[in-house]
Coordinates of C-alpha atoms in Angstrom, one line a residue:
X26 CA -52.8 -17.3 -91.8
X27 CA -50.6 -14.2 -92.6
X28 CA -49.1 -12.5 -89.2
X29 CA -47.7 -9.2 -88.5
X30 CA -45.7 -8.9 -85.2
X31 CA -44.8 -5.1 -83.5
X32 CA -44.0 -4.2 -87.8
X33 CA -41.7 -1.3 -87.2
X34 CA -40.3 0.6 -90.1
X35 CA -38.3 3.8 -89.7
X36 CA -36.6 6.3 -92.4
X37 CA -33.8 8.3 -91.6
X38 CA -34.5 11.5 -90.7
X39 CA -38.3 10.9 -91.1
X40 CA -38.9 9.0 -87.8
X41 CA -41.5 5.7 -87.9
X42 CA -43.8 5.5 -90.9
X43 CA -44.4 2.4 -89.4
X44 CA -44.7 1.2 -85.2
X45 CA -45.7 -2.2 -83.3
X46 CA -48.1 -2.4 -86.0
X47 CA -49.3 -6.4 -85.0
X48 CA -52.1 -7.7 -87.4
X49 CA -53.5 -11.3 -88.4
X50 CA -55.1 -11.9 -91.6
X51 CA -57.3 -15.1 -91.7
X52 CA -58.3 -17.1 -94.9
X53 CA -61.1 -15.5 -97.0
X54 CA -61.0 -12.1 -95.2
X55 CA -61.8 -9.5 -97.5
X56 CA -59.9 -6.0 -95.7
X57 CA -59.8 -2.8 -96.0
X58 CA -56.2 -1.1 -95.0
X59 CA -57.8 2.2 -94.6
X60 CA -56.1 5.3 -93.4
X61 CA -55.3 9.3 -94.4
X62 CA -52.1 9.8 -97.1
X63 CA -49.0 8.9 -95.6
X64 CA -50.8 6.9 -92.7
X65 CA -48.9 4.3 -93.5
X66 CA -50.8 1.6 -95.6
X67 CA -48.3 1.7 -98.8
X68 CA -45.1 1.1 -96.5
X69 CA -47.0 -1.9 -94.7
X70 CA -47.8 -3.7 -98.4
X71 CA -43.9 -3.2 -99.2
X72 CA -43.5 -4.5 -95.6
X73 CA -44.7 -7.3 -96.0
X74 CA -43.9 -8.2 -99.2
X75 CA -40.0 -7.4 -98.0
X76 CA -39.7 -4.9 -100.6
X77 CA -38.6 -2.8 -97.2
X78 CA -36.4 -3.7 -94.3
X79 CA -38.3 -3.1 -91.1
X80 CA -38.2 -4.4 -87.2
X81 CA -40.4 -7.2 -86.1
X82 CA -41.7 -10.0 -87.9
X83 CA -44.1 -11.2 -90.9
X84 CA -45.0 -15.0 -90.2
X85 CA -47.1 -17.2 -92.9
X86 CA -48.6 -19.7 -91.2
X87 CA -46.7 -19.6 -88.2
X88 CA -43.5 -19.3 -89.9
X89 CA -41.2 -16.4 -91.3
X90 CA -42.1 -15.2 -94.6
X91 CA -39.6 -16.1 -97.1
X92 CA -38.9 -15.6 -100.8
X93 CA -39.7 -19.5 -101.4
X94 CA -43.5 -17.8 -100.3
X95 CA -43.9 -15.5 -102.2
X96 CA -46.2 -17.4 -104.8
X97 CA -47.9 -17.4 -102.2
X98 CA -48.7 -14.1 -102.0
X99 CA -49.9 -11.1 -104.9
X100 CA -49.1 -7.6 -105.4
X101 CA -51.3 -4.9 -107.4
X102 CA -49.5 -1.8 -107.3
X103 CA -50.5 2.0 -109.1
X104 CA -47.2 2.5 -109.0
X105 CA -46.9 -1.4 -111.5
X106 CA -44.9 -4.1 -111.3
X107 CA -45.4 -5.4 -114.9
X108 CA -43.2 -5.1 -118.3
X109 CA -44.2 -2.2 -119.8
X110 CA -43.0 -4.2 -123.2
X111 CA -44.6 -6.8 -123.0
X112 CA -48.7 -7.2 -124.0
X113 CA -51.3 -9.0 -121.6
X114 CA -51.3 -12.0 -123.0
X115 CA -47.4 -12.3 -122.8
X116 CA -47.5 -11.4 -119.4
X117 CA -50.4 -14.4 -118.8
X118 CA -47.8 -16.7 -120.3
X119 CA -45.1 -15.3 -118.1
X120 CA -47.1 -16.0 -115.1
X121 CA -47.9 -19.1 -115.9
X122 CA -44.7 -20.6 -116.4
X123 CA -43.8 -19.2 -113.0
X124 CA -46.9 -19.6 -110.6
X125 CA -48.4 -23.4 -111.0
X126 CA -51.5 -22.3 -109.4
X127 CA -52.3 -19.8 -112.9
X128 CA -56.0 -18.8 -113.5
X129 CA -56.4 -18.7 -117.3
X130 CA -59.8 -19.1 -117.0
X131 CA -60.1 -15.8 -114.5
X132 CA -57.6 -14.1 -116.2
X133 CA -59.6 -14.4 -119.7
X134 CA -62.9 -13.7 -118.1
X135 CA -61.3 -10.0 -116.3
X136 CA -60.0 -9.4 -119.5
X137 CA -63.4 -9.7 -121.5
X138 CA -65.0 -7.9 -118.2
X139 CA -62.7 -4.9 -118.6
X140 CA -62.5 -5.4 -122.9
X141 CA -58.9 -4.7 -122.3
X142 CA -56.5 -5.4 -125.7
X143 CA -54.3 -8.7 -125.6
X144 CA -51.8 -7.5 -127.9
X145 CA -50.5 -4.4 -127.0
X146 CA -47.7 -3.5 -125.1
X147 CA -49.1 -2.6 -121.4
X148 CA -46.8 0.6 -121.7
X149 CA -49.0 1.6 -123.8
X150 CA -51.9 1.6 -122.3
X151 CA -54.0 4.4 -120.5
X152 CA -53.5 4.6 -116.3
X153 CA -56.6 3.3 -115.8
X154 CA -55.8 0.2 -118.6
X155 CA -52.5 -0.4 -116.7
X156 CA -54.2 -0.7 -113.4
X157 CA -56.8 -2.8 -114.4
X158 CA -54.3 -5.2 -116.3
X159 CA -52.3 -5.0 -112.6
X160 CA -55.4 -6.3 -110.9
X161 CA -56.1 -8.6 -113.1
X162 CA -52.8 -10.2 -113.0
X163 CA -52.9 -10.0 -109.4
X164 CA -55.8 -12.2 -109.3
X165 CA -55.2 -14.4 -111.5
X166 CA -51.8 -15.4 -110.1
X167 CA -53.3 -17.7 -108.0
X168 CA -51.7 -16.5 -104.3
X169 CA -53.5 -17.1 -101.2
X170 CA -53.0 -13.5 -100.1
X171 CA -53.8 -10.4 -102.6
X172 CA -52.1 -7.1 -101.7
X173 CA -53.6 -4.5 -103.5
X174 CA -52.4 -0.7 -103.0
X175 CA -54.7 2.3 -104.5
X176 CA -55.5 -0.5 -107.7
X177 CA -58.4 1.5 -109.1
X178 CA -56.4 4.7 -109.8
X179 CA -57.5 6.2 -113.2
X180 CA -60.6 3.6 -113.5
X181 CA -63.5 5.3 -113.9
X182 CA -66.8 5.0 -111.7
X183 CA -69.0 2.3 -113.2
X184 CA -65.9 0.2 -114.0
X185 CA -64.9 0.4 -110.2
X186 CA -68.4 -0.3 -108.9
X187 CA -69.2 -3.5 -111.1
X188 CA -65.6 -4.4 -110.5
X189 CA -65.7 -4.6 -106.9
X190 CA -68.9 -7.0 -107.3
X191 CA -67.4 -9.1 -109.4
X192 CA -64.6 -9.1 -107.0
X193 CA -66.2 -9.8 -104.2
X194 CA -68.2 -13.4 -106.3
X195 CA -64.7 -14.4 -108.3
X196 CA -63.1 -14.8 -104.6
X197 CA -62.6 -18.4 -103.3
X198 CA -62.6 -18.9 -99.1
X199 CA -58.9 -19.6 -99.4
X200 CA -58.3 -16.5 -100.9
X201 CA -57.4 -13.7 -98.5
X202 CA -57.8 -10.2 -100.1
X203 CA -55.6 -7.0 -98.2
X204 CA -57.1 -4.0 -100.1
X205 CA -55.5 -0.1 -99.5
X206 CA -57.3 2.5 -100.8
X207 CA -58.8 6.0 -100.0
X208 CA -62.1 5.2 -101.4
X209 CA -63.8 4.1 -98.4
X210 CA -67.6 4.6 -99.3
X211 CA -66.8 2.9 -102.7
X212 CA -65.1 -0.1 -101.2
X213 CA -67.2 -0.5 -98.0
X214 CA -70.2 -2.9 -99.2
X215 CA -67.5 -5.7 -100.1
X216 CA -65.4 -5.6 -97.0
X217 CA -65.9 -7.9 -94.1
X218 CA -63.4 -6.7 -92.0
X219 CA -62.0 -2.4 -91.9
X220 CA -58.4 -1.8 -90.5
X221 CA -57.2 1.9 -90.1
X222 CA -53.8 3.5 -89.8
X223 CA -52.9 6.6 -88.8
X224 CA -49.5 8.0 -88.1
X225 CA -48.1 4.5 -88.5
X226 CA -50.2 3.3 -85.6
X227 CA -53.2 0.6 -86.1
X228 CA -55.4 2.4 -84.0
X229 CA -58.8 0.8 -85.6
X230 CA -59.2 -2.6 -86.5
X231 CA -63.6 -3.8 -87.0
X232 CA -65.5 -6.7 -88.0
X233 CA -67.8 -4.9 -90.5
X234 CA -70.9 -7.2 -89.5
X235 CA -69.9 -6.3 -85.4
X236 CA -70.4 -2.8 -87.0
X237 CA -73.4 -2.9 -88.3
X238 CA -75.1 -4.9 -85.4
X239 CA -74.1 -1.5 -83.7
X240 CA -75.9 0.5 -85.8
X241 CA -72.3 1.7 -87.5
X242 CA -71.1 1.7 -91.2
X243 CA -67.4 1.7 -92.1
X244 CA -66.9 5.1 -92.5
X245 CA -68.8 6.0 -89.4
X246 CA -65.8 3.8 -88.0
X247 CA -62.9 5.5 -89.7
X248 CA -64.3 9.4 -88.8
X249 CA -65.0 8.1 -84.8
X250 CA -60.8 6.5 -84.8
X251 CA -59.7 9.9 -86.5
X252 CA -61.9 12.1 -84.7
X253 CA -63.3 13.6 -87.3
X254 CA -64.7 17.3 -86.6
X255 CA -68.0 18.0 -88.4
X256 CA -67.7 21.5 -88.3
X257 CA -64.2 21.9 -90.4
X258 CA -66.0 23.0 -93.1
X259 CA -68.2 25.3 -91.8
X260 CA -65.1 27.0 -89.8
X261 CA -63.1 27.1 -92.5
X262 CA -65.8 28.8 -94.3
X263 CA -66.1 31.2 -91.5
X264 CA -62.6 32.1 -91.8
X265 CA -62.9 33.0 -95.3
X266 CA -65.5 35.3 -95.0
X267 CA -64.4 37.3 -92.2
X268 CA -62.8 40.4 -93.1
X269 CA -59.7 40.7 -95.2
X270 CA -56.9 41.0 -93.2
X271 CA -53.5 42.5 -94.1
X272 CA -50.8 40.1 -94.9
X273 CA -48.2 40.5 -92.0

């Protein structure tokens, strides 16, 4: 069980990007950290991953989160984390002389999935290559918890919508999957649990089946907790066609 407890983070002369944000993340939870840009979801990831210093606490399994942990837990970042030097299959050996719990077999099987090349040096490699080789490294670490921030950046459409089925079968229960993204529709039919951001603020946190039981989808759930107005477009519109006015 992965804990967050009143996660405050605060930059100077920005205010909170981050406040009392308190959050449990269960074994085999597949969730969706949803929110607007700059909500907050990228500063929570580095939160908990102590890539940031921030007020309040991050327990694992009832205890503080330390660097002797973090095997334990996965990052897949758009922004990358690997050796742009260094091909795929060098980075597969890399991992597996530091994480014992290595998935060759996964990693092999992604690799074929997204027919990405062994041998070349991920720097290379078009965005939407490096991402996928990030997610697939990501997975195949073999952490309990798998952070993923914006990881389908640059894929295009049919690679993201088999991907997120094959995501959703490769998962084991013990695996714990925190997914960030902006592509709510997309990501919706493999997530068993939504929780939304906004202003640094959890202000929406749903069991996707409780949801649907009420008739709801997930995106009817993010537009209700931001108050979405229907009519923006249309009074938008109506602003643009009224007559010119003089710039003042």
């Amino acid at each position: 069980m992965l804990e967050l407890k009143h996660l405050t983070k605060s930059y100077p002369g920005q205010g909170k990007a981050l406040e009392e944000v308190s959050l449990t993340l269960m074994p085999g939870e597949i969730v969706g950290l949803l929110g607007a840009n700059g909500a907050g979801k990228t500063t929570l990831l580095k939160c908990i991953l102590g890539l940031h210093p921030f007020r309040g606490e991050v327990l694992l399994d009832g205890k503080p989160l330390t660097r002797r942990d973090m095997g334990r837990l996965a990052f897949a970042t758009s922004e990358y984390s690997f050796f742009p030097a260094l091909t795929a299959k060098e980075h597969a050996a890399f991992y597996a002389g530091h994480f014992p719990a290595f998935r060759p077999k996964r990693y092999r099987a992604l690799m074929e999935f997204f027919q990405l090349p062994e041998n070349r040096p991920v720097g290379k490699l078009s965005t939407g290559q490096k991402n996928q080789v990030e997610v697939i490294l990501a997975l195949s670490q073999g952490a309990e918890y798998i952070l993923m921030d914006e990881p389908f950046v640059g894929s295009d459409l049919f690679n993201r919508e088999d991907f997120y089925k094959v995501l959703s079968a490769i998962l084991e229960p013990q695996e714990t999957l925190l997914l960030s993204t902006h592509l709510v529709e997309e990501v919706a039919p493999i997530l068993s649990r939504a929780v939304l951001l906004r202003q640094g603020k959890l202000v929406g946190d749903a069991d996707v089946l409780a949801l649907e039981e009420e008739g709801k989808d997930v995106v009817a759930f993010v537009k209700e907790a931001y108050h979405y107005q229907s009519d923006r477009v249309s009074r938008a519109l109506d602003l643009l066609t009224e007559g010119k006015e003089d710039f003042p």
